[in-house]
PDB file of C-alpha atoms in Angstrom:
ATOM      1  CA  UNK W   1     181.944  -9.879 107.033  1.00  0.00           C
ATOM      2  CA  UNK W   2     178.581 -11.205 108.171  1.00  0.00           C
ATOM      3  CA  UNK W   3     175.603  -9.864 108.509  1.00  0.00           C
ATOM      4  CA  UNK W   4     174.066 -10.018 112.055  1.00  0.00           C
ATOM      5  CA  UNK W   5     170.075 -10.323 112.602  1.00  0.00           C
ATOM      6  CA  UNK W   6     170.309 -11.401 116.489  1.00  0.00           C
ATOM      7  CA  UNK W   7     173.281 -11.266 118.703  1.00  0.00           C
ATOM      8  CA  UNK W   8     172.359 -12.758 122.037  1.00  0.00           C
ATOM      9  CA  UNK W   9     175.413 -12.674 124.344  1.00  0.00           C
ATOM     10  CA  UNK W  10     175.874 -13.679 128.655  1.00  0.00           C
ATOM     11  CA  UNK W  11     177.077 -10.374 130.788  1.00  0.00           C
ATOM     12  CA  UNK W  12     177.812  -9.206 134.368  1.00  0.00           C
ATOM     13  CA  UNK W  13     175.511  -7.191 135.730  1.00  0.00           C
ATOM     14  CA  UNK W  14     175.669  -3.774 135.505  1.00  0.00           C
ATOM     15  CA  UNK W  15     177.879  -1.146 137.516  1.00  0.00           C
ATOM     16  CA  UNK W  16     177.397   2.191 138.785  1.00  0.00           C
ATOM     17  CA  UNK W  17     178.308   3.467 135.286  1.00  0.00           C
ATOM     18  CA  UNK W  18     176.208   1.894 133.325  1.00  0.00           C
ATOM     19  CA  UNK W  19     178.363  -1.036 131.735  1.00  0.00           C
ATOM     20  CA  UNK W  20     178.106  -4.267 131.743  1.00  0.00           C
ATOM     21  CA  UNK W  21     181.136  -6.806 131.209  1.00  0.00           C
ATOM     22  CA  UNK W  22     181.491  -9.717 128.555  1.00  0.00           C
ATOM     23  CA  UNK W  23     183.295 -11.177 130.972  1.00  0.00           C
ATOM     24  CA  UNK W  24     185.037 -15.006 129.309  1.00  0.00           C
ATOM     25  CA  UNK W  25     184.493 -14.116 125.737  1.00  0.00           C
ATOM     26  CA  UNK W  26     185.074 -10.893 123.562  1.00  0.00           C
ATOM     27  CA  UNK W  27     186.572 -12.827 121.045  1.00  0.00           C
ATOM     28  CA  UNK W  28     183.972 -12.619 118.065  1.00  0.00           C
ATOM     29  CA  UNK W  29     181.603 -11.528 120.327  1.00  0.00           C
ATOM     30  CA  UNK W  30     182.677  -7.949 120.580  1.00  0.00           C
ATOM     31  CA  UNK W  31     182.168  -8.177 116.536  1.00  0.00           C
ATOM     32  CA  UNK W  32     178.684  -9.370 116.917  1.00  0.00           C
ATOM     33  CA  UNK W  33     177.200  -6.489 119.472  1.00  0.00           C
ATOM     34  CA  UNK W  34     178.897  -3.843 117.421  1.00  0.00           C
ATOM     35  CA  UNK W  35     177.962  -5.222 114.122  1.00  0.00           C
ATOM     36  CA  UNK W  36     174.118  -6.975 115.126  1.00  0.00           C
ATOM     37  CA  UNK W  37     170.959  -5.230 114.027  1.00  0.00           C
ATOM     38  CA  UNK W  38     169.406  -6.130 117.859  1.00  0.00           C
ATOM     39  CA  UNK W  39     171.201  -7.433 120.431  1.00  0.00           C
ATOM     40  CA  UNK W  40     170.144  -9.343 123.646  1.00  0.00           C
ATOM     41  CA  UNK W  41     172.058  -9.016 127.004  1.00  0.00           C
ATOM     42  CA  UNK W  42     171.934 -11.750 129.435  1.00  0.00           C
ATOM     43  CA  UNK W  43     172.920 -10.437 132.445  1.00  0.00           C
ATOM     44  CA  UNK W  44     173.949 -13.157 134.665  1.00  0.00           C
ATOM     45  CA  UNK W  45     175.148 -12.648 137.728  1.00  0.00           C
ATOM     46  CA  UNK W  46     177.838 -15.896 136.901  1.00  0.00           C
ATOM     47  CA  UNK W  47     179.934 -14.027 134.172  1.00  0.00           C
ATOM     48  CA  UNK W  48     183.128 -12.256 136.177  1.00  0.00           C
ATOM     49  CA  UNK W  49     183.340  -8.216 135.896  1.00  0.00           C
ATOM     50  CA  UNK W  50     186.236  -8.508 133.188  1.00  0.00           C
ATOM     51  CA  UNK W  51     187.925  -5.529 132.005  1.00  0.00           C
ATOM     52  CA  UNK W  52     190.116  -4.188 129.064  1.00  0.00           C
ATOM     53  CA  UNK W  53     187.040  -4.581 125.960  1.00  0.00           C
ATOM     54  CA  UNK W  54     184.948  -6.787 127.361  1.00  0.00           C
ATOM     55  CA  UNK W  55     183.665  -3.706 129.124  1.00  0.00           C
ATOM     56  CA  UNK W  56     180.739  -2.482 127.243  1.00  0.00           C
ATOM     57  CA  UNK W  57     178.344   0.329 128.197  1.00  0.00           C
ATOM     58  CA  UNK W  58     175.045  -0.988 128.070  1.00  0.00           C
ATOM     59  CA  UNK W  59     173.199   1.426 125.332  1.00  0.00           C
ATOM     60  CA  UNK W  60     175.318  -1.596 122.970  1.00  0.00           C
ATOM     61  CA  UNK W  61     172.129  -3.617 124.510  1.00  0.00           C
ATOM     62  CA  UNK W  62     169.137  -3.491 122.747  1.00  0.00           C
ATOM     63  CA  UNK W  63     166.945  -5.632 125.020  1.00  0.00           C
ATOM     64  CA  UNK W  64     167.651  -6.692 128.634  1.00  0.00           C
ATOM     65  CA  UNK W  65     166.815 -10.246 130.396  1.00  0.00           C
ATOM     66  CA  UNK W  66     167.864 -12.077 133.208  1.00  0.00           C
ATOM     67  CA  UNK W  67     169.265 -15.761 133.452  1.00  0.00           C
ATOM     68  CA  UNK W  68     171.512 -17.809 136.755  1.00  0.00           C
ATOM     69  CA  UNK W  69     173.011 -20.631 135.275  1.00  0.00           C
ATOM     70  CA  UNK W  70     176.919 -21.274 136.046  1.00  0.00           C
ATOM     71  CA  UNK W  71     179.211 -21.284 133.350  1.00  0.00           C
ATOM     72  CA  UNK W  72     180.407 -24.096 130.977  1.00  0.00           C
ATOM     73  CA  UNK W  73     183.779 -25.240 133.201  1.00  0.00           C
ATOM     74  CA  UNK W  74     186.583 -26.864 131.738  1.00  0.00           C
ATOM     75  CA  UNK W  75     188.109 -29.264 134.443  1.00  0.00           C
ATOM     76  CA  UNK W  76     191.983 -29.289 132.999  1.00  0.00           C
ATOM     77  CA  UNK W  77     192.885 -33.605 132.559  1.00  0.00           C
ATOM     78  CA  UNK W  78     196.232 -34.109 134.320  1.00  0.00           C
ATOM     79  CA  UNK W  79     198.736 -34.937 131.491  1.00  0.00           C
ATOM     80  CA  UNK W  80     200.292 -38.311 131.157  1.00  0.00           C
ATOM     81  CA  UNK W  81     203.714 -39.252 130.785  1.00  0.00           C
ATOM     82  CA  UNK W  82     204.440 -38.433 126.993  1.00  0.00           C
ATOM     83  CA  UNK W  83     202.348 -35.324 127.744  1.00  0.00           C
ATOM     84  CA  UNK W  84     204.705 -34.185 130.402  1.00  0.00           C
ATOM     85  CA  UNK W  85     207.951 -35.416 128.249  1.00  0.00           C
ATOM     86  CA  UNK W  86     206.971 -33.024 126.048  1.00  0.00           C
ATOM     87  CA  UNK W  87     206.259 -30.330 128.398  1.00  0.00           C
ATOM     88  CA  UNK W  88     209.937 -30.605 129.685  1.00  0.00           C
ATOM     89  CA  UNK W  89     211.508 -30.002 126.307  1.00  0.00           C
ATOM     90  CA  UNK W  90     209.222 -27.130 126.125  1.00  0.00           C
ATOM     91  CA  UNK W  91     209.901 -25.734 129.274  1.00  0.00           C
ATOM     92  CA  UNK W  92     213.508 -25.526 128.176  1.00  0.00           C
ATOM     93  CA  UNK W  93     213.137 -23.180 125.253  1.00  0.00           C
ATOM     94  CA  UNK W  94     210.560 -21.024 127.059  1.00  0.00           C
ATOM     95  CA  UNK W  95     213.195 -18.157 129.023  1.00  0.00           C
ATOM     96  CA  UNK W  96     213.495 -15.707 131.884  1.00  0.00           C
ATOM     97  CA  UNK W  97     210.918 -12.312 131.079  1.00  0.00           C
ATOM     98  CA  UNK W  98     209.684 -14.622 128.112  1.00  0.00           C
ATOM     99  CA  UNK W  99     205.961 -13.274 126.585  1.00  0.00           C
ATOM    100  CA  UNK W 100     203.660 -16.983 126.464  1.00  0.00           C
ATOM    101  CA  UNK W 101     201.062 -17.787 124.330  1.00  0.00           C
ATOM    102  CA  UNK W 102     199.600 -21.126 124.785  1.00  0.00           C
ATOM    103  CA  UNK W 103     196.096 -22.898 124.516  1.00  0.00           C
ATOM    104  CA  UNK W 104     194.019 -25.490 126.685  1.00  0.00           C
ATOM    105  CA  UNK W 105     194.870 -29.175 127.308  1.00  0.00           C
ATOM    106  CA  UNK W 106     197.140 -31.493 128.312  1.00  0.00           C
ATOM    107  CA  UNK W 107     200.276 -30.114 127.007  1.00  0.00           C
ATOM    108  CA  UNK W 108     200.672 -26.817 127.775  1.00  0.00           C
ATOM    109  CA  UNK W 109     199.302 -27.481 131.290  1.00  0.00           C
ATOM    110  CA  UNK W 110     202.497 -29.961 131.571  1.00  0.00           C
ATOM    111  CA  UNK W 111     204.400 -26.981 130.438  1.00  0.00           C
ATOM    112  CA  UNK W 112     203.499 -24.665 132.939  1.00  0.00           C
ATOM    113  CA  UNK W 113     203.896 -26.959 135.633  1.00  0.00           C
ATOM    114  CA  UNK W 114     207.468 -26.636 134.363  1.00  0.00           C
ATOM    115  CA  UNK W 115     208.122 -23.310 135.226  1.00  0.00           C
ATOM    116  CA  UNK W 116     207.708 -22.599 138.719  1.00  0.00           C
ATOM    117  CA  UNK W 117     212.157 -21.288 138.809  1.00  0.00           C
ATOM    118  CA  UNK W 118     211.303 -19.266 135.608  1.00  0.00           C
ATOM    119  CA  UNK W 119     210.958 -15.194 136.403  1.00  0.00           C
ATOM    120  CA  UNK W 120     208.933 -12.414 134.968  1.00  0.00           C
ATOM    121  CA  UNK W 121     206.522 -14.578 132.104  1.00  0.00           C
ATOM    122  CA  UNK W 122     204.112 -12.467 130.763  1.00  0.00           C
ATOM    123  CA  UNK W 123     201.459 -13.361 129.079  1.00  0.00           C
ATOM    124  CA  UNK W 124     199.581 -12.851 125.883  1.00  0.00           C
ATOM    125  CA  UNK W 125     197.456 -14.697 124.327  1.00  0.00           C
ATOM    126  CA  UNK W 126     194.168 -15.864 122.463  1.00  0.00           C
ATOM    127  CA  UNK W 127     193.409 -18.218 125.557  1.00  0.00           C
ATOM    128  CA  UNK W 128     194.662 -19.034 128.835  1.00  0.00           C
ATOM    129  CA  UNK W 129     193.179 -21.762 131.398  1.00  0.00           C
ATOM    130  CA  UNK W 130     193.431 -23.082 135.253  1.00  0.00           C
ATOM    131  CA  UNK W 131     197.681 -23.612 134.996  1.00  0.00           C
ATOM    132  CA  UNK W 132     198.364 -20.711 134.691  1.00  0.00           C
ATOM    133  CA  UNK W 133     197.199 -19.482 138.362  1.00  0.00           C
ATOM    134  CA  UNK W 134     199.727 -20.885 140.406  1.00  0.00           C
ATOM    135  CA  UNK W 135     202.594 -19.421 138.850  1.00  0.00           C
ATOM    136  CA  UNK W 136     200.972 -15.618 139.226  1.00  0.00           C
ATOM    137  CA  UNK W 137     200.528 -16.636 142.527  1.00  0.00           C
ATOM    138  CA  UNK W 138     204.325 -17.509 142.946  1.00  0.00           C
ATOM    139  CA  UNK W 139     204.909 -14.440 141.402  1.00  0.00           C
ATOM    140  CA  UNK W 140     206.610 -16.015 138.106  1.00  0.00           C
ATOM    141  CA  UNK W 141     204.061 -14.447 135.635  1.00  0.00           C
ATOM    142  CA  UNK W 142     204.237 -11.377 136.445  1.00  0.00           C
ATOM    143  CA  UNK W 143     204.432  -9.401 132.821  1.00  0.00           C
ATOM    144  CA  UNK W 144     207.140  -7.142 134.163  1.00  0.00           C
ATOM    145  CA  UNK W 145     208.879  -7.393 131.095  1.00  0.00           C
ATOM    146  CA  UNK W 146     206.551  -6.611 128.444  1.00  0.00           C
ATOM    147  CA  UNK W 147     206.925  -3.941 126.234  1.00  0.00           C
ATOM    148  CA  UNK W 148     202.936  -3.548 126.072  1.00  0.00           C
ATOM    149  CA  UNK W 149     200.363  -4.113 128.358  1.00  0.00           C
ATOM    150  CA  UNK W 150     203.220  -4.158 130.678  1.00  0.00           C
ATOM    151  CA  UNK W 151     202.026  -6.431 133.680  1.00  0.00           C
ATOM    152  CA  UNK W 152     198.637  -7.559 132.282  1.00  0.00           C
ATOM    153  CA  UNK W 153     197.650 -10.487 131.405  1.00  0.00           C
ATOM    154  CA  UNK W 154     196.390 -10.188 127.868  1.00  0.00           C
ATOM    155  CA  UNK W 155     193.348 -12.581 126.467  1.00  0.00           C
ATOM    156  CA  UNK W 156     190.530 -12.602 124.451  1.00  0.00           C
ATOM    157  CA  UNK W 157     188.525 -15.614 125.659  1.00  0.00           C
ATOM    158  CA  UNK W 158     188.599 -17.938 128.679  1.00  0.00           C
ATOM    159  CA  UNK W 159     188.053 -21.653 129.042  1.00  0.00           C
ATOM    160  CA  UNK W 160     188.802 -23.578 132.672  1.00  0.00           C
ATOM    161  CA  UNK W 161     187.116 -24.411 135.638  1.00  0.00           C
ATOM    162  CA  UNK W 162     185.152 -21.371 138.146  1.00  0.00           C
ATOM    163  CA  UNK W 163     188.463 -20.513 139.450  1.00  0.00           C
ATOM    164  CA  UNK W 164     189.535 -19.205 136.341  1.00  0.00           C
ATOM    165  CA  UNK W 165     186.873 -17.453 135.729  1.00  0.00           C
ATOM    166  CA  UNK W 166     186.499 -15.969 139.418  1.00  0.00           C
ATOM    167  CA  UNK W 167     190.327 -15.245 138.663  1.00  0.00           C
ATOM    168  CA  UNK W 168     189.164 -12.088 135.825  1.00  0.00           C
ATOM    169  CA  UNK W 169     186.472 -11.179 138.603  1.00  0.00           C
ATOM    170  CA  UNK W 170     187.422  -7.435 139.269  1.00  0.00           C
ATOM    171  CA  UNK W 171     190.651  -7.759 138.662  1.00  0.00           C
ATOM    172  CA  UNK W 172     192.931  -4.955 137.104  1.00  0.00           C
ATOM    173  CA  UNK W 173     195.930  -7.154 136.268  1.00  0.00           C
ATOM    174  CA  UNK W 174     193.821  -8.746 133.430  1.00  0.00           C
ATOM    175  CA  UNK W 175     192.627  -7.338 130.060  1.00  0.00           C
ATOM    176  CA  UNK W 176     190.314  -9.392 127.490  1.00  0.00           C
ATOM    177  CA  UNK W 177     190.791  -8.133 124.645  1.00  0.00           C
ATOM    178  CA  UNK W 178     188.926  -8.108 121.175  1.00  0.00           C
ATOM    179  CA  UNK W 179     190.621 -10.968 118.893  1.00  0.00           C
ATOM    180  CA  UNK W 180     191.429  -8.155 116.622  1.00  0.00           C
ATOM    181  CA  UNK W 181     193.981  -7.402 119.326  1.00  0.00           C
ATOM    182  CA  UNK W 182     195.421 -10.147 120.592  1.00  0.00           C
ATOM    183  CA  UNK W 183     195.336 -11.858 117.455  1.00  0.00           C
ATOM    184  CA  UNK W 184     197.371  -8.938 115.563  1.00  0.00           C
ATOM    185  CA  UNK W 185     201.287  -9.918 114.546  1.00  0.00           C
ATOM    186  CA  UNK W 186     201.637  -6.250 114.726  1.00  0.00           C
ATOM    187  CA  UNK W 187     201.142  -6.481 118.099  1.00  0.00           C
ATOM    188  CA  UNK W 188     202.018  -9.902 119.509  1.00  0.00           C
ATOM    189  CA  UNK W 189     205.778  -8.833 117.841  1.00  0.00           C
ATOM    190  CA  UNK W 190     206.025  -5.440 119.769  1.00  0.00           C
ATOM    191  CA  UNK W 191     207.048  -7.882 122.984  1.00  0.00           C
ATOM    192  CA  UNK W 192     210.362  -9.792 123.659  1.00  0.00           C
ATOM    193  CA  UNK W 193     210.595 -13.281 123.541  1.00  0.00           C
ATOM    194  CA  UNK W 194     207.406 -14.453 121.972  1.00  0.00           C
ATOM    195  CA  UNK W 195     207.104 -17.983 122.752  1.00  0.00           C
ATOM    196  CA  UNK W 196     203.819 -19.410 121.172  1.00  0.00           C
ATOM    197  CA  UNK W 197     203.301 -23.097 121.347  1.00  0.00           C
ATOM    198  CA  UNK W 198     200.771 -24.569 119.467  1.00  0.00           C
ATOM    199  CA  UNK W 199     199.632 -28.208 118.296  1.00  0.00           C
ATOM    200  CA  UNK W 200     199.214 -30.226 115.510  1.00  0.00           C
ATOM    201  CA  UNK W 201     197.198 -33.348 113.731  1.00  0.00           C
ATOM    202  CA  UNK W 202     200.106 -33.989 111.317  1.00  0.00           C
ATOM    203  CA  UNK W 203     203.476 -32.721 110.058  1.00  0.00           C
ATOM    204  CA  UNK W 204     205.199 -33.718 107.088  1.00  0.00           C
ATOM    205  CA  UNK W 205     208.777 -34.683 106.549  1.00  0.00           C
ATOM    206  CA  UNK W 206     209.201 -30.809 104.829  1.00  0.00           C
ATOM    207  CA  UNK W 207     207.552 -28.922 108.096  1.00  0.00           C
ATOM    208  CA  UNK W 208     203.686 -28.314 106.948  1.00  0.00           C
ATOM    209  CA  UNK W 209     201.760 -28.384 109.502  1.00  0.00           C
ATOM    210  CA  UNK W 210     197.965 -29.945 109.619  1.00  0.00           C
ATOM    211  CA  UNK W 211     196.165 -28.607 113.061  1.00  0.00           C
ATOM    212  CA  UNK W 212     192.127 -28.238 111.333  1.00  0.00           C
ATOM    213  CA  UNK W 213     191.733 -31.755 109.396  1.00  0.00           C
ATOM    214  CA  UNK W 214     191.949 -35.233 109.608  1.00  0.00           C
ATOM    215  CA  UNK W 215     192.558 -35.683 105.397  1.00  0.00           C
ATOM    216  CA  UNK W 216     189.213 -34.130 104.050  1.00  0.00           C
ATOM    217  CA  UNK W 217     186.960 -34.469 107.166  1.00  0.00           C
ATOM    218  CA  UNK W 218     187.346 -31.152 109.018  1.00  0.00           C
ATOM    219  CA  UNK W 219     188.410 -31.817 112.855  1.00  0.00           C
ATOM    220  CA  UNK W 220     188.325 -27.747 114.008  1.00  0.00           C
ATOM    221  CA  UNK W 221     188.744 -24.237 112.780  1.00  0.00           C
ATOM    222  CA  UNK W 222     192.516 -22.810 112.114  1.00  0.00           C
ATOM    223  CA  UNK W 223     192.545 -20.671 114.921  1.00  0.00           C
ATOM    224  CA  UNK W 224     195.251 -18.681 116.228  1.00  0.00           C
ATOM    225  CA  UNK W 225     197.831 -20.758 115.325  1.00  0.00           C
ATOM    226  CA  UNK W 226     199.327 -19.104 112.042  1.00  0.00           C
ATOM    227  CA  UNK W 227     199.163 -15.339 114.105  1.00  0.00           C
ATOM    228  CA  UNK W 228     201.234 -16.625 116.717  1.00  0.00           C
ATOM    229  CA  UNK W 229     203.793 -18.426 114.571  1.00  0.00           C
ATOM    230  CA  UNK W 230     203.776 -15.166 112.872  1.00  0.00           C
ATOM    231  CA  UNK W 231     203.623 -12.867 115.446  1.00  0.00           C
ATOM    232  CA  UNK W 232     206.414 -14.833 118.031  1.00  0.00           C
ATOM    233  CA  UNK W 233     208.845 -15.273 114.355  1.00  0.00           C
ATOM    234  CA  UNK W 234     209.247 -11.896 114.092  1.00  0.00           C
ATOM    235  CA  UNK W 235     209.318 -11.613 118.264  1.00  0.00           C
ATOM    236  CA  UNK W 236     213.364 -10.154 119.433  1.00  0.00           C
ATOM    237  CA  UNK W 237     214.196 -13.279 120.817  1.00  0.00           C
ATOM    238  CA  UNK W 238     211.006 -15.242 119.638  1.00  0.00           C
ATOM    239  CA  UNK W 239     210.058 -18.590 119.267  1.00  0.00           C
ATOM    240  CA  UNK W 240     207.295 -20.396 117.733  1.00  0.00           C
ATOM    241  CA  UNK W 241     206.849 -23.797 118.865  1.00  0.00           C
ATOM    242  CA  UNK W 242     204.630 -27.047 117.726  1.00  0.00           C
ATOM    243  CA  UNK W 243     204.471 -28.911 120.045  1.00  0.00           C
ATOM    244  CA  UNK W 244     202.573 -32.605 119.695  1.00  0.00           C
ATOM    245  CA  UNK W 245     202.618 -36.469 120.506  1.00  0.00           C
ATOM    246  CA  UNK W 246     205.148 -38.079 118.164  1.00  0.00           C
ATOM    247  CA  UNK W 247     201.883 -41.033 117.308  1.00  0.00           C
ATOM    248  CA  UNK W 248     198.000 -40.971 117.833  1.00  0.00           C
ATOM    249  CA  UNK W 249     196.178 -43.051 120.742  1.00  0.00           C
ATOM    250  CA  UNK W 250     196.775 -46.351 118.542  1.00  0.00           C
ATOM    251  CA  UNK W 251     200.092 -46.181 117.112  1.00  0.00           C
ATOM    252  CA  UNK W 252     199.932 -43.999 113.975  1.00  0.00           C
ATOM    253  CA  UNK W 253     202.778 -41.620 113.578  1.00  0.00           C
ATOM    254  CA  UNK W 254     201.256 -38.539 113.110  1.00  0.00           C
ATOM    255  CA  UNK W 255     204.896 -37.418 111.318  1.00  0.00           C
ATOM    256  CA  UNK W 256     203.851 -38.765 107.642  1.00  0.00           C
ATOM    257  CA  UNK W 257     206.363 -38.560 104.576  1.00  0.00           C
ATOM    258  CA  UNK W 258     203.298 -36.456 103.191  1.00  0.00           C
ATOM    259  CA  UNK W 259     199.863 -34.920 104.465  1.00  0.00           C
ATOM    260  CA  UNK W 260     196.958 -36.963 103.896  1.00  0.00           C
ATOM    261  CA  UNK W 261     194.985 -36.451 100.672  1.00  0.00           C
ATOM    262  CA  UNK W 262     192.880 -33.653 101.512  1.00  0.00           C
ATOM    263  CA  UNK W 263     194.559 -32.091 105.008  1.00  0.00           C
ATOM    264  CA  UNK W 264     194.954 -28.649 105.357  1.00  0.00           C
ATOM    265  CA  UNK W 265     198.176 -26.350 105.690  1.00  0.00           C
ATOM    266  CA  UNK W 266     197.469 -24.187 108.619  1.00  0.00           C
ATOM    267  CA  UNK W 267     201.288 -23.204 109.508  1.00  0.00           C
ATOM    268  CA  UNK W 268     203.385 -23.557 106.129  1.00  0.00           C
ATOM    269  CA  UNK W 269     207.296 -25.497 105.971  1.00  0.00           C
ATOM    270  CA  UNK W 270     208.216 -21.565 105.769  1.00  0.00           C
ATOM    271  CA  UNK W 271     206.534 -20.228 108.792  1.00  0.00           C
ATOM    272  CA  UNK W 272     208.201 -23.491 111.208  1.00  0.00           C
ATOM    273  CA  UNK W 273     210.908 -23.131 113.641  1.00  0.00           C
ATOM    274  CA  UNK W 274     210.824 -25.503 116.519  1.00  0.00           C
ATOM    275  CA  UNK W 275     208.808 -29.125 116.487  1.00  0.00           C
ATOM    276  CA  UNK W 276     209.024 -30.591 119.544  1.00  0.00           C
ATOM    277  CA  UNK W 277     207.861 -34.407 120.770  1.00  0.00           C
ATOM    278  CA  UNK W 278     208.290 -36.824 123.724  1.00  0.00           C
ATOM    279  CA  UNK W 279     211.443 -37.565 121.731  1.00  0.00           C
ATOM    280  CA  UNK W 280     213.288 -34.151 121.576  1.00  0.00           C
ATOM    281  CA  UNK W 281     212.954 -30.606 120.089  1.00  0.00           C
ATOM    282  CA  UNK W 282     214.687 -29.507 116.614  1.00  0.00           C
ATOM    283  CA  UNK W 283     214.809 -25.742 114.751  1.00  0.00           C
ATOM    284  CA  UNK W 284     213.391 -26.419 111.343  1.00  0.00           C
ATOM    285  CA  UNK W 285     213.869 -22.667 110.226  1.00  0.00           C
ATOM    286  CA  UNK W 286     216.407 -22.212 107.649  1.00  0.00           C
ATOM    287  CA  UNK W 287     216.631 -25.846 106.946  1.00  0.00           C
ATOM    288  CA  UNK W 288     217.128 -27.659 103.596  1.00  0.00           C
ATOM    289  CA  UNK W 289     214.044 -30.091 102.778  1.00  0.00           C
ATOM    290  CA  UNK W 290     216.956 -32.822 102.823  1.00  0.00           C
ATOM    291  CA  UNK W 291     217.905 -31.146 106.590  1.00  0.00           C
ATOM    292  CA  UNK W 292     214.677 -31.127 107.641  1.00  0.00           C
ATOM    293  CA  UNK W 293     213.241 -34.785 106.525  1.00  0.00           C
ATOM    294  CA  UNK W 294     216.620 -35.710 108.612  1.00  0.00           C
ATOM    295  CA  UNK W 295     215.540 -33.494 111.764  1.00  0.00           C
ATOM    296  CA  UNK W 296     211.999 -34.607 111.866  1.00  0.00           C
ATOM    297  CA  UNK W 297     212.435 -37.999 111.532  1.00  0.00           C
ATOM    298  CA  UNK W 298     214.844 -37.988 114.524  1.00  0.00           C
ATOM    299  CA  UNK W 299     212.110 -36.901 117.128  1.00  0.00           C
ATOM    300  CA  UNK W 300     209.661 -39.109 115.449  1.00  0.00           C
ATOM    301  CA  UNK W 301     208.227 -42.846 117.044  1.00  0.00           C
ATOM    302  CA  UNK W 302     211.117 -44.883 116.663  1.00  0.00           C
ATOM    303  CA  UNK W 303     208.970 -47.413 115.336  1.00  0.00           C
ATOM    304  CA  UNK W 304     207.715 -45.300 112.348  1.00  0.00           C
ATOM    305  CA  UNK W 305     212.353 -43.920 111.874  1.00  0.00           C
ATOM    306  CA  UNK W 306     212.810 -46.579 109.010  1.00  0.00           C
ATOM    307  CA  UNK W 307     209.696 -45.869 106.783  1.00  0.00           C
ATOM    308  CA  UNK W 308     210.014 -42.481 107.150  1.00  0.00           C
ATOM    309  CA  UNK W 309     213.829 -42.271 106.222  1.00  0.00           C
ATOM    310  CA  UNK W 310     213.071 -44.933 102.794  1.00  0.00           C
ATOM    311  CA  UNK W 311     210.152 -42.251 101.698  1.00  0.00           C
ATOM    312  CA  UNK W 312     212.603 -38.964 102.401  1.00  0.00           C
ATOM    313  CA  UNK W 313     215.106 -40.828 100.232  1.00  0.00           C
ATOM    314  CA  UNK W 314     212.899 -42.374  97.799  1.00  0.00           C
ATOM    315  CA  UNK W 315     211.719 -38.450  97.517  1.00  0.00           C
ATOM    316  CA  UNK W 316     214.693 -36.765  97.748  1.00  0.00           C
ATOM    317  CA  UNK W 317     216.641 -39.446  95.643  1.00  0.00           C
ATOM    318  CA  UNK W 318     220.697 -39.070  96.092  1.00  0.00           C
ATOM    319  CA  UNK W 319     220.256 -35.266  97.741  1.00  0.00           C
ATOM    320  CA  UNK W 320     219.711 -37.534 101.046  1.00  0.00           C
ATOM    321  CA  UNK W 321     221.582 -39.967 102.527  1.00  0.00           C
ATOM    322  CA  UNK W 322     219.380 -42.811 103.221  1.00  0.00           C
ATOM    323  CA  UNK W 323     220.493 -44.688 106.905  1.00  0.00           C
ATOM    324  CA  UNK W 324     217.703 -47.594 106.801  1.00  0.00           C
TER     325      UNK W 324
END
């Protein structure tokens, strides 16, 4: 889609077969290598030798140079009480044999920290971090029940500590794949019980999810949220989950009667299934607007429930029974 003049990418040292690895970042990096007019490969011994689509022949690169800079690390923070509570509600929704997708951050780490007694979990995700390593060591994550890439951890990029980077180095159990593969709804849905866990900046009373902007101010890209929400919903026994704290650090409700002016809808209300806050988990799929509002308000922060309930009554009229 975009013309690239020069792609400058970090790669591992070449192996005896003349291949280098893109290591922790295949995502859009591989596409840049394939379509750029000129490709510069920065050979860095700190780049792990990852398999899958990460492996590319040296002749795809026009110019080589060397560097020895350590990779940037993102050391996970310890989840707080609210994040642990959310993590517990999400963990209760995850079944044995599920295939997981989750990102980086305190809530995913809190979820992973509560899965020690699960069995035969698989990973097919956009990215992963340190939280899965203890589960791999315990044998909880083994991919035994995946239908495709059985026994393999599949991801398209990584962000974590050096421990994660060392884990994928020369590890045939990890496939670092092109984002067109990891985020393909057709591919995602082939695995059983796909459980996607994503977050949001704001959710309205109908279940619309804003995850990329604060009103008119862009906060991030849309990422792979909708890919995995839809992929999980098409998976046999799948569970798409949106999980977030009910309020901001300043006490402002992240559940709103309507989204802020200019807010972008990343996951539509039609694609919304499970919604989790520190006050519980509700399944909105197939519910009427009035039912959705009631359920969403039930897991809002108590300080904001009356105002949300009044707003729902004003919006839905006689079809909504005001309890304020």
